[in-house]
CSV table of C-alpha atoms and ligand atoms in Angstrom, one decimal:
chain,number,residue,atom,x,y,z
A,1,MET,CA,179.9,217.0,199.3
A,2,GLN,CA,178.0,215.2,197.7
A,3,TYR,CA,174.3,216.1,198.9
A,4,GLU,CA,171.6,212.6,197.8
A,5,ALA,CA,168.5,215.4,198.5
A,6,ILE,CA,166.6,218.0,198.8
A,7,VAL,CA,163.7,218.7,200.6
A,8,ILE,CA,161.1,221.6,199.2
A,9,GLY,CA,158.8,223.2,202.2
A,10,VAL,CA,156.0,225.5,200.1
A,11,SER,CA,152.6,227.0,201.0
A,12,SER,CA,150.8,229.2,199.6
A,13,GLY,CA,151.8,230.4,196.3
A,14,GLY,CA,153.2,227.2,196.2
A,15,MET,CA,152.1,226.6,191.9
A,16,ASN,CA,153.8,229.4,190.6
A,17,ALA,CA,156.7,228.3,192.2
A,18,MET,CA,156.9,224.8,191.6
A,19,LYS,CA,157.1,225.6,188.3
A,20,ILE,CA,159.4,228.1,188.4
A,21,ILE,CA,161.9,225.9,189.8
A,22,PHE,CA,161.3,222.0,188.7
A,23,SER,CA,160.0,223.9,184.8
A,24,ALA,CA,164.4,225.9,185.3
A,25,MET,CA,166.0,222.2,185.3
A,26,PRO,CA,167.7,220.0,183.2
A,27,ALA,CA,166.6,216.6,182.5
A,28,HIS,CA,170.5,215.5,183.4
A,29,PHE,CA,169.6,217.0,187.6
A,30,SER,CA,169.9,214.3,189.0
A,31,ILE,CA,168.9,214.6,193.4
A,32,PRO,CA,165.6,213.9,193.8
A,33,MET,CA,163.6,216.3,194.8
A,34,ILE,CA,160.5,216.4,197.9
A,35,ILE,CA,157.9,217.7,198.0
A,36,VAL,CA,155.7,218.9,200.6
A,37,GLN,CA,152.5,221.5,199.1
A,38,HIS,CA,149.5,222.3,201.6
A,39,LEU,CA,146.4,221.7,199.5
A,40,GLY,CA,143.1,220.9,200.4
A,41,ALA,CA,142.3,216.8,201.7
A,42,HIS,CA,141.0,215.9,198.8
A,43,SER,CA,142.9,217.7,195.4
A,44,ASP,CA,143.3,215.1,193.1
A,45,GLY,CA,147.2,215.2,191.6
A,46,GLN,CA,145.8,216.5,188.1
A,47,TRP,CA,147.9,219.5,189.1
A,48,ILE,CA,150.7,216.8,189.0
A,49,THR,CA,150.1,215.7,185.4
A,50,LEU,CA,150.0,219.6,184.8
A,51,LEU,CA,153.6,219.8,186.4
A,52,ASN,CA,154.9,217.0,184.6
A,53,ASP,CA,154.3,219.1,181.3
A,54,LYS,CA,156.1,221.8,182.4
A,55,SER,CA,159.4,219.6,183.4
A,56,GLN,CA,161.9,217.9,181.8
A,57,LEU,CA,162.4,215.3,185.2
A,58,GLU,CA,159.6,213.3,186.3
A,59,ILE,CA,157.3,214.8,188.7
A,60,LYS,CA,155.1,211.8,190.8
A,61,GLU,CA,152.9,211.3,193.8
A,62,ALA,CA,155.3,210.2,196.4
A,63,ASP,CA,154.2,206.5,197.3
A,64,GLU,CA,154.1,204.3,200.5
A,65,LYS,CA,157.5,202.2,201.6
A,66,GLU,CA,158.7,203.1,197.3
A,67,LYS,CA,162.5,203.8,197.1
A,68,ILE,CA,163.9,207.7,196.1
A,69,GLU,CA,165.4,207.2,192.8
A,70,LYS,CA,167.5,209.6,191.1
A,71,GLY,CA,166.9,212.5,188.8
A,72,THR,CA,163.0,212.5,190.1
A,73,ILE,CA,161.0,214.8,192.6
A,74,TYR,CA,158.2,213.2,194.5
A,75,ILE,CA,155.4,215.6,195.3
A,76,ALA,CA,153.3,214.6,199.3
A,77,PRO,CA,149.9,212.6,198.6
A,78,PRO,CA,147.3,215.2,199.9
A,79,ASN,CA,145.7,214.5,203.9
A,80,TYR,CA,148.9,212.2,204.7
A,81,HIS,CA,152.2,213.1,206.4
A,82,LEU,CA,155.1,212.2,204.4
A,83,LEU,CA,158.4,210.4,206.7
A,84,ILE,CA,161.1,209.5,204.3
A,85,GLU,CA,163.2,205.9,206.2
A,86,LYS,CA,166.7,205.4,207.0
A,87,ASP,CA,166.7,203.1,203.8
A,88,LYS,CA,165.0,206.3,202.0
A,89,THR,CA,161.8,205.2,201.3
A,90,PHE,CA,159.1,206.7,201.6
A,91,SER,CA,156.0,206.4,204.9
A,92,LEU,CA,152.7,207.8,205.3
A,93,THR,CA,151.5,208.6,207.9
A,94,ILE,CA,148.4,210.1,208.9
A,95,ASP,CA,148.6,211.2,212.5
A,96,GLU,CA,147.2,214.3,213.9
A,97,ARG,CA,148.1,217.3,212.2
A,98,VAL,CA,150.8,219.4,212.7
A,99,ASN,CA,150.8,223.4,211.9
A,100,TYR,CA,147.7,222.4,211.0
A,101,SER,CA,148.6,220.8,208.2
A,102,ARG,CA,148.6,217.1,206.8
A,103,PRO,CA,151.1,216.3,204.6
A,104,SER,CA,153.4,219.2,206.7
A,105,ILE,CA,156.8,220.1,206.3
A,106,ASP,CA,158.1,220.2,209.6
A,107,VAL,CA,157.2,216.3,209.1
A,108,LEU,CA,159.0,215.3,206.2
A,109,PHE,CA,161.9,217.9,207.4
A,110,GLU,CA,162.9,216.4,210.5
A,111,SER,CA,162.5,212.8,209.4
A,112,ALA,CA,164.7,213.4,205.9
A,113,ALA,CA,167.0,214.8,208.0
A,114,GLU,CA,167.9,211.8,209.9
A,115,ALA,CA,168.0,209.8,206.8
A,116,TYR,CA,170.5,212.2,205.1
A,117,ARG,CA,172.6,214.3,207.6
A,118,ASN,CA,174.8,216.3,205.6
A,119,LYS,CA,173.8,215.0,202.9
A,120,LEU,CA,170.6,216.7,203.0
A,121,ILE,CA,169.8,220.5,201.4
A,122,GLY,CA,166.3,221.2,202.5
A,123,ILE,CA,164.7,224.7,201.2
A,124,VAL,CA,161.5,226.6,202.4
A,125,LEU,CA,159.9,228.6,200.2
A,126,THR,CA,156.7,231.0,200.0
A,127,GLY,CA,153.4,230.7,202.3
A,128,ALA,CA,151.5,231.7,204.7
A,129,ASN,CA,152.0,230.4,208.1
A,130,ASN,CA,155.2,228.4,210.0
A,131,ASP,CA,155.8,224.7,209.0
A,132,GLY,CA,159.4,224.0,208.1
A,133,THR,CA,160.7,226.3,210.6
A,134,LYS,CA,161.2,223.8,212.6
A,135,GLY,CA,162.2,221.4,210.6
A,136,ILE,CA,164.7,223.2,208.4
A,137,LYS,CA,166.1,224.1,211.9
A,138,ARG,CA,166.6,220.4,212.6
A,139,ILE,CA,168.2,220.2,209.3
A,140,GLN,CA,171.2,222.8,209.9
A,141,GLU,CA,171.9,220.8,213.1
A,142,CYS,CA,172.2,217.4,211.4
A,143,GLY,CA,175.1,219.5,209.2
A,144,GLY,CA,172.3,220.1,205.9
A,145,LEU,CA,172.3,222.3,203.4
A,146,THR,CA,169.4,225.2,204.4
A,147,ILE,CA,168.6,227.5,201.0
A,148,ILE,CA,165.5,230.2,201.8
A,149,GLN,CA,163.3,232.3,199.2
A,150,ASP,CA,164.3,235.7,199.7
A,151,PRO,CA,160.7,237.1,201.4
A,152,LYS,CA,160.8,239.7,199.2
A,153,THR,CA,160.0,238.2,196.2
A,154,ALA,CA,157.7,235.9,198.0
A,155,GLU,CA,154.0,235.7,197.0
A,156,SER,CA,153.6,235.3,200.7
A,157,ALA,CA,156.0,235.9,202.6
A,158,TYR,CA,155.6,234.5,206.1
A,159,MET,CA,156.7,231.8,206.2
A,160,PRO,CA,160.2,232.0,204.5
A,161,LYS,CA,160.4,234.9,207.2
A,162,ALA,CA,159.2,232.2,209.7
A,163,ALA,CA,162.0,230.4,208.6
A,164,ILE,CA,165.2,233.1,208.6
A,165,SER,CA,164.4,234.1,211.6
A,166,ALA,CA,164.8,230.6,213.4
A,167,ILE,CA,168.2,229.9,211.4
A,168,GLU,CA,170.9,231.9,209.1
A,169,PRO,CA,170.9,229.6,205.9
A,170,ASN,CA,173.0,229.2,203.5
A,171,PHE,CA,171.8,231.4,200.9
A,172,ILE,CA,169.0,233.4,200.0
A,173,GLY,CA,167.3,234.1,197.0
A,174,SER,CA,164.7,234.2,194.4
A,175,LEU,CA,163.5,231.3,192.8
A,176,ASP,CA,165.3,232.0,189.8
A,177,GLU,CA,168.6,231.9,191.5
A,178,ILE,CA,167.9,229.2,194.3
A,179,ALA,CA,167.4,227.5,190.8
A,180,GLU,CA,170.6,228.5,189.0
A,181,PHE,CA,172.1,227.4,192.6
A,182,LEU,CA,171.0,224.1,192.9
A,183,ILE,CA,172.3,223.1,189.2
A,184,LYS,CA,175.3,224.5,190.6
A,185,ILE,CA,176.0,222.6,193.2
A,186,GLU,CA,174.7,219.5,191.3
A,187,GLN,CA,177.8,220.0,188.5
A,188,GLN,CA,180.0,220.6,191.8
A,189,LYS,CA,179.2,217.3,192.7
A,190,ARG,CA,181.2,215.5,189.2
S,1,MET,CA,162.4,222.2,220.8
S,2,GLN,CA,165.8,221.6,221.4
S,3,TYR,CA,166.6,217.5,221.8
S,4,LYS,CA,169.9,215.9,221.9
S,5,ASP,CA,170.4,213.4,218.3
S,6,THR,CA,168.8,209.8,219.6
S,7,SER,CA,171.1,206.8,218.1
S,8,ASP,CA,168.5,204.3,216.9
S,9,LEU,CA,170.2,201.1,218.7
S,10,GLU,CA,168.4,203.3,221.7
S,11,ILE,CA,165.1,203.7,219.8
S,12,SER,CA,165.2,199.8,219.5
S,13,LEU,CA,166.4,199.0,223.1
S,14,LEU,CA,162.8,200.9,224.1
S,15,LEU,CA,160.5,199.1,221.9
S,16,GLU,CA,162.3,195.6,223.2
S,17,ALA,CA,161.8,196.6,226.4
S,18,ILE,CA,158.0,197.6,225.9
S,19,TYR,CA,158.0,193.9,223.7
S,20,ARG,CA,159.7,192.0,226.9
S,21,LYS,CA,157.7,193.8,229.7
S,22,TYR,CA,153.9,194.5,228.6
S,23,GLY,CA,154.1,192.1,225.0
S,24,TYR,CA,153.3,195.0,222.6
S,25,ASP,CA,155.7,194.3,219.5
S,26,PHE,CA,156.8,197.8,217.5
S,27,ARG,CA,160.0,196.3,216.7
S,28,GLU,CA,158.5,196.1,212.9
S,29,TYR,CA,157.2,199.4,212.5
S,30,SER,CA,157.7,202.4,210.5
S,31,GLN,CA,160.9,203.4,211.7
S,32,ALA,CA,160.8,207.0,211.3
S,33,HIS,CA,157.0,207.1,212.9
S,34,ILE,CA,158.2,205.1,216.0
S,35,ARG,CA,161.2,207.9,216.5
S,36,ARG,CA,158.6,210.8,215.6
S,37,ARG,CA,156.5,210.0,218.3
S,38,ILE,CA,158.9,209.2,220.8
S,39,LEU,CA,160.7,211.9,220.3
S,40,ASN,CA,157.7,213.7,220.9
S,41,ARG,CA,156.9,211.9,224.0
S,42,MET,CA,160.5,212.8,225.1
S,43,ALA,CA,159.9,216.4,224.9
S,44,LEU,CA,156.4,216.3,226.4
S,45,SER,CA,157.2,214.9,229.9
S,46,GLY,CA,160.0,216.1,229.9
S,47,PHE,CA,163.0,213.5,229.4
S,48,GLU,CA,166.9,214.4,228.8
S,49,ASP,CA,166.7,211.2,226.7
S,50,ILE,CA,165.9,207.6,226.0
S,51,ALA,CA,167.2,206.1,228.6
S,52,GLN,CA,165.2,208.1,231.2
S,53,MET,CA,162.4,207.5,229.6
S,54,GLN,CA,162.6,203.2,228.9
S,55,SER,CA,163.9,203.7,232.7
S,56,MET,CA,159.8,205.0,233.4
S,57,VAL,CA,158.7,202.5,231.1
S,58,LEU,CA,160.0,200.0,233.0
S,59,ASN,CA,158.4,200.9,236.1
S,60,ASN,CA,155.3,203.4,235.5
S,61,VAL,CA,152.1,201.7,234.0
S,62,PRO,CA,150.6,204.5,233.9
S,63,PHE,CA,153.7,206.0,232.0
S,64,ALA,CA,154.2,202.5,229.4
S,65,SER,CA,150.0,203.1,228.8
S,66,GLU,CA,150.4,206.7,227.5
S,67,LEU,CA,153.2,206.0,225.6
S,68,LEU,CA,150.6,203.2,224.1
S,69,GLN,CA,148.8,206.2,222.8
S,70,ASP,CA,151.6,207.8,221.4
S,71,LEU,CA,152.6,204.7,219.6
S,72,SER,CA,148.9,204.1,218.8
S,73,ILE,CA,147.7,206.5,215.9
S,74,THR,CA,143.3,206.5,216.4
S,75,VAL,CA,142.6,209.5,213.2
S,76,THR,CA,139.7,207.7,211.9
S,77,GLU,CA,136.3,209.3,210.5
S,78,MET,CA,133.5,208.4,209.3
S,79,PHE,CA,133.1,207.3,205.6
S,80,ARG,CA,136.6,208.6,205.2
S,81,ASP,CA,136.8,208.4,201.4
S,82,PRO,CA,133.6,208.5,199.8
S,83,ALA,CA,134.8,207.4,197.1
S,84,PHE,CA,135.4,204.1,198.3
S,85,TYR,CA,132.3,202.9,200.5
S,86,ARG,CA,130.7,204.3,196.9
S,87,SER,CA,132.5,201.2,195.0
S,88,LEU,CA,131.6,199.4,198.4
S,89,ARG,CA,128.0,199.9,197.7
S,90,GLU,CA,128.5,198.9,194.1
S,91,LYS,CA,131.4,196.2,193.5
S,92,VAL,CA,130.9,194.7,197.0
S,93,ILE,CA,127.6,194.7,197.8
S,94,PRO,CA,126.4,192.5,195.5
S,95,ILE,CA,129.1,189.8,196.2
S,96,LEU,CA,128.4,190.3,199.8
S,97,LYS,CA,124.5,190.0,198.8
S,98,THR,CA,124.6,186.4,197.5
S,99,TYR,CA,125.6,184.7,200.3
S,100,PRO,CA,123.4,183.7,203.7
S,101,PHE,CA,125.1,184.8,206.4
S,102,ILE,CA,128.1,187.5,206.1
S,103,LYS,CA,131.0,188.0,208.6
S,104,ILE,CA,133.0,191.4,208.3
S,105,TRP,CA,136.3,191.7,209.6
S,106,HIS,CA,137.8,196.1,210.0
S,107,ALA,CA,140.9,195.5,211.5
S,108,GLY,CA,142.1,198.2,213.7
S,109,CYS,CA,140.0,200.0,213.9
S,110,ALA,CA,140.6,202.5,216.4
S,111,THR,CA,137.3,204.7,217.9
S,112,GLY,CA,134.7,202.6,215.3
S,113,GLU,CA,133.7,205.4,212.7
S,114,GLU,CA,134.7,203.4,210.3
S,115,ALA,CA,132.9,200.1,211.7
S,116,TYR,CA,129.0,202.1,212.2
S,117,SER,CA,130.0,203.6,208.9
S,118,MET,CA,130.5,199.8,207.7
S,119,ALA,CA,126.5,199.2,209.8
S,120,ILE,CA,124.9,202.0,208.2
S,121,LEU,CA,125.8,201.0,204.6
S,122,LEU,CA,125.0,197.5,205.2
S,123,GLN,CA,121.6,199.0,206.8
S,124,GLU,CA,120.3,200.6,203.6
S,125,GLU,CA,121.1,197.9,201.0
S,126,GLY,CA,119.4,195.6,204.1
S,127,LEU,CA,122.3,193.0,205.1
S,128,TYR,CA,122.7,194.3,207.8
S,129,ASP,CA,120.4,191.3,210.0
S,130,ARG,CA,122.5,188.7,208.6
S,131,THR,CA,125.4,190.3,209.4
S,132,THR,CA,128.2,190.2,211.8
S,133,ILE,CA,130.3,192.7,211.8
S,134,TYR,CA,134.2,192.0,214.3
S,135,ALA,CA,135.6,195.1,214.8
S,136,THR,CA,139.4,194.9,216.8
S,137,ASP,CA,141.7,197.1,218.1
S,138,PHE,CA,144.5,196.7,220.2
S,139,ASN,CA,143.9,199.9,221.5
S,140,GLN,CA,141.8,199.2,224.6
S,141,LEU,CA,141.1,202.7,225.4
S,142,ALA,CA,140.3,202.9,221.8
S,143,LEU,CA,137.9,200.1,222.2
S,144,ASN,CA,136.2,201.5,224.5
S,145,ARG,CA,135.2,204.9,223.4
S,146,ALA,CA,134.0,202.7,220.2
S,147,LYS,CA,131.5,200.7,222.0
S,148,GLU,CA,129.9,203.6,223.5
S,149,GLY,CA,129.9,204.7,219.8
S,150,ILE,CA,129.6,208.7,221.4
S,151,PHE,CA,131.6,211.4,218.9
S,152,SER,CA,131.8,215.2,219.3
S,153,ASN,CA,128.8,217.2,217.3
S,154,LYS,CA,132.0,218.6,215.5
S,155,LEU,CA,132.8,216.1,213.9
S,156,ILE,CA,129.3,216.2,212.2
S,157,LYS,CA,128.9,218.4,209.6
S,158,GLU,CA,132.4,216.5,208.0
S,159,TYR,CA,130.3,213.1,208.4
S,160,THR,CA,127.6,214.0,206.9
S,161,SER,CA,129.0,215.4,204.0
S,162,ASN,CA,131.2,212.5,203.5
S,163,TYR,CA,128.0,210.1,204.1
S,164,GLN,CA,126.5,212.4,201.2
S,165,LEU,CA,129.2,211.3,198.7
S,166,SER,CA,129.6,208.2,199.4
S,167,GLY,CA,126.2,207.3,198.0
S,168,GLY,CA,124.1,207.2,201.5
S,169,LYS,CA,120.6,207.4,200.4
S,170,GLU,CA,119.2,208.7,203.9
S,171,SER,CA,119.5,212.1,205.8
S,172,PHE,CA,122.7,211.4,208.0
S,173,SER,CA,121.0,212.7,211.2
S,174,SER,CA,118.5,210.0,211.5
S,175,TYR,CA,121.4,207.4,212.9
S,176,TYR,CA,122.0,209.6,215.9
S,177,THR,CA,120.2,211.3,218.9
S,178,SER,CA,121.8,214.9,219.8
S,179,HIS,CA,123.2,215.1,223.7
S,180,TYR,CA,124.6,218.7,224.3
S,181,ASP,CA,127.8,218.4,222.6
S,182,ASN,CA,127.8,215.1,221.3
S,183,VAL,CA,125.6,212.7,219.2
S,184,ILE,CA,125.3,209.3,219.8
S,185,MET,CA,124.7,206.3,217.7
S,186,ASN,CA,121.7,204.2,217.9
S,187,GLN,CA,121.0,201.4,219.3
S,188,SER,CA,120.4,198.9,216.4
S,189,LEU,CA,123.8,200.1,214.8
S,190,LYS,CA,125.4,198.4,217.4
S,191,LYS,CA,123.0,195.3,217.5
S,192,ASN,CA,125.8,193.0,215.1
S,193,ILE,CA,128.8,194.7,216.3
S,194,VAL,CA,131.2,193.1,218.0
S,195,TRP,CA,134.2,194.7,219.5
S,196,ALA,CA,137.4,192.6,220.1
S,197,ASN,CA,141.2,193.3,221.1
S,198,HIS,CA,143.0,192.1,218.7
S,199,ASN,CA,147.3,192.3,217.7
S,200,LEU,CA,147.5,191.9,214.2
S,201,VAL,CA,151.5,191.5,215.1
S,202,THR,CA,150.4,188.7,218.3
S,203,ASP,CA,147.3,187.7,217.9
S,204,SER,CA,146.0,185.1,215.6
S,205,VAL,CA,143.4,184.4,212.8
S,206,PHE,CA,140.8,184.7,214.7
S,207,ALA,CA,137.6,183.7,212.5
S,208,GLU,CA,136.4,182.8,208.9
S,209,VAL,CA,135.0,186.1,206.8
S,210,ASN,CA,133.8,186.8,204.1
S,211,LEU,CA,135.5,190.9,203.5
S,212,ILE,CA,138.2,192.4,205.9
S,213,LEU,CA,139.1,195.9,205.7
S,214,CYS,CA,142.7,197.1,207.2
S,215,ARG,CA,143.2,200.5,206.2
S,216,ASN,CA,145.6,202.9,207.0
S,217,VAL,CA,147.0,200.0,209.5
S,218,LEU,CA,149.3,198.8,207.5
S,219,ILE,CA,151.5,202.4,205.9
S,220,TYR,CA,152.8,202.2,209.7
S,221,PHE,CA,154.1,198.2,209.2
S,222,ASP,CA,157.7,197.9,207.6
S,223,GLN,CA,157.7,195.7,204.2
S,224,ASN,CA,158.4,192.9,206.5
S,225,LEU,CA,155.4,192.9,209.9
S,226,GLN,CA,153.5,193.8,206.1
S,227,ASN,CA,154.0,190.1,205.0
S,228,LYS,CA,152.7,188.6,208.6
S,229,VAL,CA,149.6,190.7,208.4
S,230,GLN,CA,149.2,189.9,204.5
S,231,SER,CA,149.1,186.2,206.0
S,232,LEU,CA,146.6,186.5,208.5
S,233,PHE,CA,144.2,188.1,206.0
S,234,TYR,CA,144.4,185.8,203.1
S,235,ASN,CA,144.1,183.4,205.8
S,236,SER,CA,141.0,184.1,207.7
S,237,LEU,CA,139.5,184.5,204.5
S,238,ILE,CA,136.6,182.5,202.5
S,239,ASN,CA,137.8,181.8,199.0
S,240,GLY,CA,136.0,184.5,197.2
S,241,GLY,CA,136.5,186.7,200.0
S,242,ILE,CA,137.0,190.6,200.1
S,243,LEU,CA,140.3,192.1,201.1
S,244,SER,CA,139.6,196.7,201.6
S,245,LEU,CA,143.2,198.3,202.6
S,246,GLY,CA,143.6,202.5,202.9
S,247,SER,CA,144.3,204.0,199.1
S,248,LYS,CA,147.6,204.4,199.8
S,249,GLU,CA,148.5,200.8,200.8
S,250,SER,CA,149.2,198.0,197.8
S,251,ILE,CA,149.5,194.5,198.2
S,252,ARG,CA,151.9,195.2,194.9
S,253,PHE,CA,155.3,194.6,197.8
S,254,THR,CA,154.0,191.2,199.2
S,255,ASP,CA,154.3,188.0,198.7
S,256,TYR,CA,149.9,187.7,198.1
S,257,PHE,CA,149.9,189.7,195.5
S,258,GLU,CA,149.6,186.7,192.9
S,259,HIS,CA,146.6,185.7,195.4
S,260,TYR,CA,144.4,188.4,194.6
S,261,SER,CA,142.6,189.4,191.9
S,262,GLU,CA,141.4,193.7,191.6
S,263,LEU,CA,138.3,194.9,192.2
S,264,ASP,CA,138.7,198.2,192.0
S,265,LEU,CA,142.3,198.7,192.1
S,266,LYS,CA,142.2,203.0,192.9
S,267,GLN,CA,140.1,202.2,196.3
S,268,ARG,CA,142.3,199.2,196.7
S,269,ILE,CA,140.0,196.2,196.5
S,270,PHE,CA,140.7,193.1,196.1
S,271,LYS,CA,139.1,189.9,196.0
S,272,LYS,CA,140.5,185.8,196.8
S,273,LYS,CA,140.8,184.2,194.1
S,274,TYR,CA,139.7,180.8,194.3
B,1,LIG,C1,144.8,205.2,211.8
B,1,LIG,S1,144.3,204.2,212.6
B,1,LIG,C2,142.9,204.1,211.4
B,1,LIG,C3,142.0,203.7,211.6
B,1,LIG,C4,140.7,203.6,211.1
B,1,LIG,N1,140.6,201.8,210.5
B,1,LIG,C5,140.2,204.2,209.1
B,1,LIG,O1,141.4,204.0,208.0
B,1,LIG,O2,139.8,205.0,209.8
B,1,LIG,C6,145.0,202.7,212.8
B,1,LIG,C7,144.4,201.9,214.1
B,1,LIG,O3,145.4,200.7,213.9
B,1,LIG,C8,145.2,200.2,215.9
B,1,LIG,N2,146.9,198.9,214.9
B,1,LIG,C9,148.0,199.4,215.3
B,1,LIG,N3,149.4,198.4,215.3
B,1,LIG,C10,148.0,197.8,215.4
B,1,LIG,C11,147.9,196.4,215.6
B,1,LIG,N4,149.5,195.3,215.9
B,1,LIG,N5,146.6,195.3,216.4
B,1,LIG,C12,145.6,196.5,216.1
B,1,LIG,N6,145.3,197.2,216.0
B,1,LIG,C13,146.1,198.8,215.7
B,1,LIG,C14,145.5,201.9,216.1
B,1,LIG,O4,145.4,201.4,217.4
B,1,LIG,C15,144.3,202.5,215.3
B,1,LIG,O5,143.5,202.2,216.0
């Protein structure tokens, strides 16, 4: 099985969580990662530069109509929903908030599930609301691989707990364990 | 929510049906976006599948109008992206000042907040009296609300803050009067705004204008359709005219990239070359 993309949803406590996962990824890790992190509407993207310094992979904000490339980490821009098209390009919208959030994890996950079907890995990490629950369920329905952070290890347990109450994920673990698991999966496919 | 998987084919048939029956053409909109809106409507209205919804669309006009509302996203704000309006003041107003008469086109004006913001800015810069603002959208309900110029006062706090950040020179409250839970925009702001129904996909060029604002509309279109609409804009602008897009929109991937110079790349303000 070749996984073609990883989508990650993270809310409060996300900065730290992303730092840990991104810095654990080796330079040859090729599966693109696409992240929705809840942030203020006027956040300026300064933090992306900071994360970039910590990662061997390129981290950038997702652009409208941009083609999704291997070995790249994409972050949803603040105040837009991020969707994935079947031709593996991004769309942005300013539709109403979903779960009080824009970008919303559910919106990314549901469109990614349709676009990648069983070639998708979905991950729900720390957070204080239940955005991502519907989306991770949809990923599972479409045959994708599901991973949820162990709520005991999460800065904010609410979001992973909500996700676990909706599905039985393929893997539960701490941030380090999730990073390790992803690296193992990526190696298997070679 | 439990919904059945829906094939792309059914959705494209539905869009075809809407187009043939009502003339609204969504066939080249972002597919992921359209799918999301259609599946949401399907769940809300309790349909089992797209086919059932299609027959409803064809036979029930009120339902069809409701679906059109779902597909037209009218989310907007006054002085949205304050930095953009600052750049308008600093970089675009000096150019507009050189013309005796000014025509501005807001394409996809939704409920009008953007056009009112422009009217305020032009009044403060002393240009409003020689300007006509054409504010267009294909959503008649949104246009009707825009024309009224009545907004919920829950929004005013945010709009006031946007206005101040955008370099506003007055007290924002001088532009409206409060009325129960609403505010009513001043009559003097409305006087040079022409509200009109215009569909960017199916209607043609309608004026020769100095400035076009089309913000957060093109993100909903696929690349091919973006290209077509850019041709419409190119042909509507005078030489040296200005095109402003939303902060995440670009002309880089269209055929018209070469025909504009950048006035402010970050704020997506471009100038048509002579
Ligand atoms: C998200 S709103 C943008 C409002 C405003 N320009 C802003 O940036 O705040 C998008 C608007 O585009 C309009 N729209 C979408 N497709 C259109 C079309 N084919 N022709 C005209 N207007 C269209 C919608 O009805 C909606 O009001």
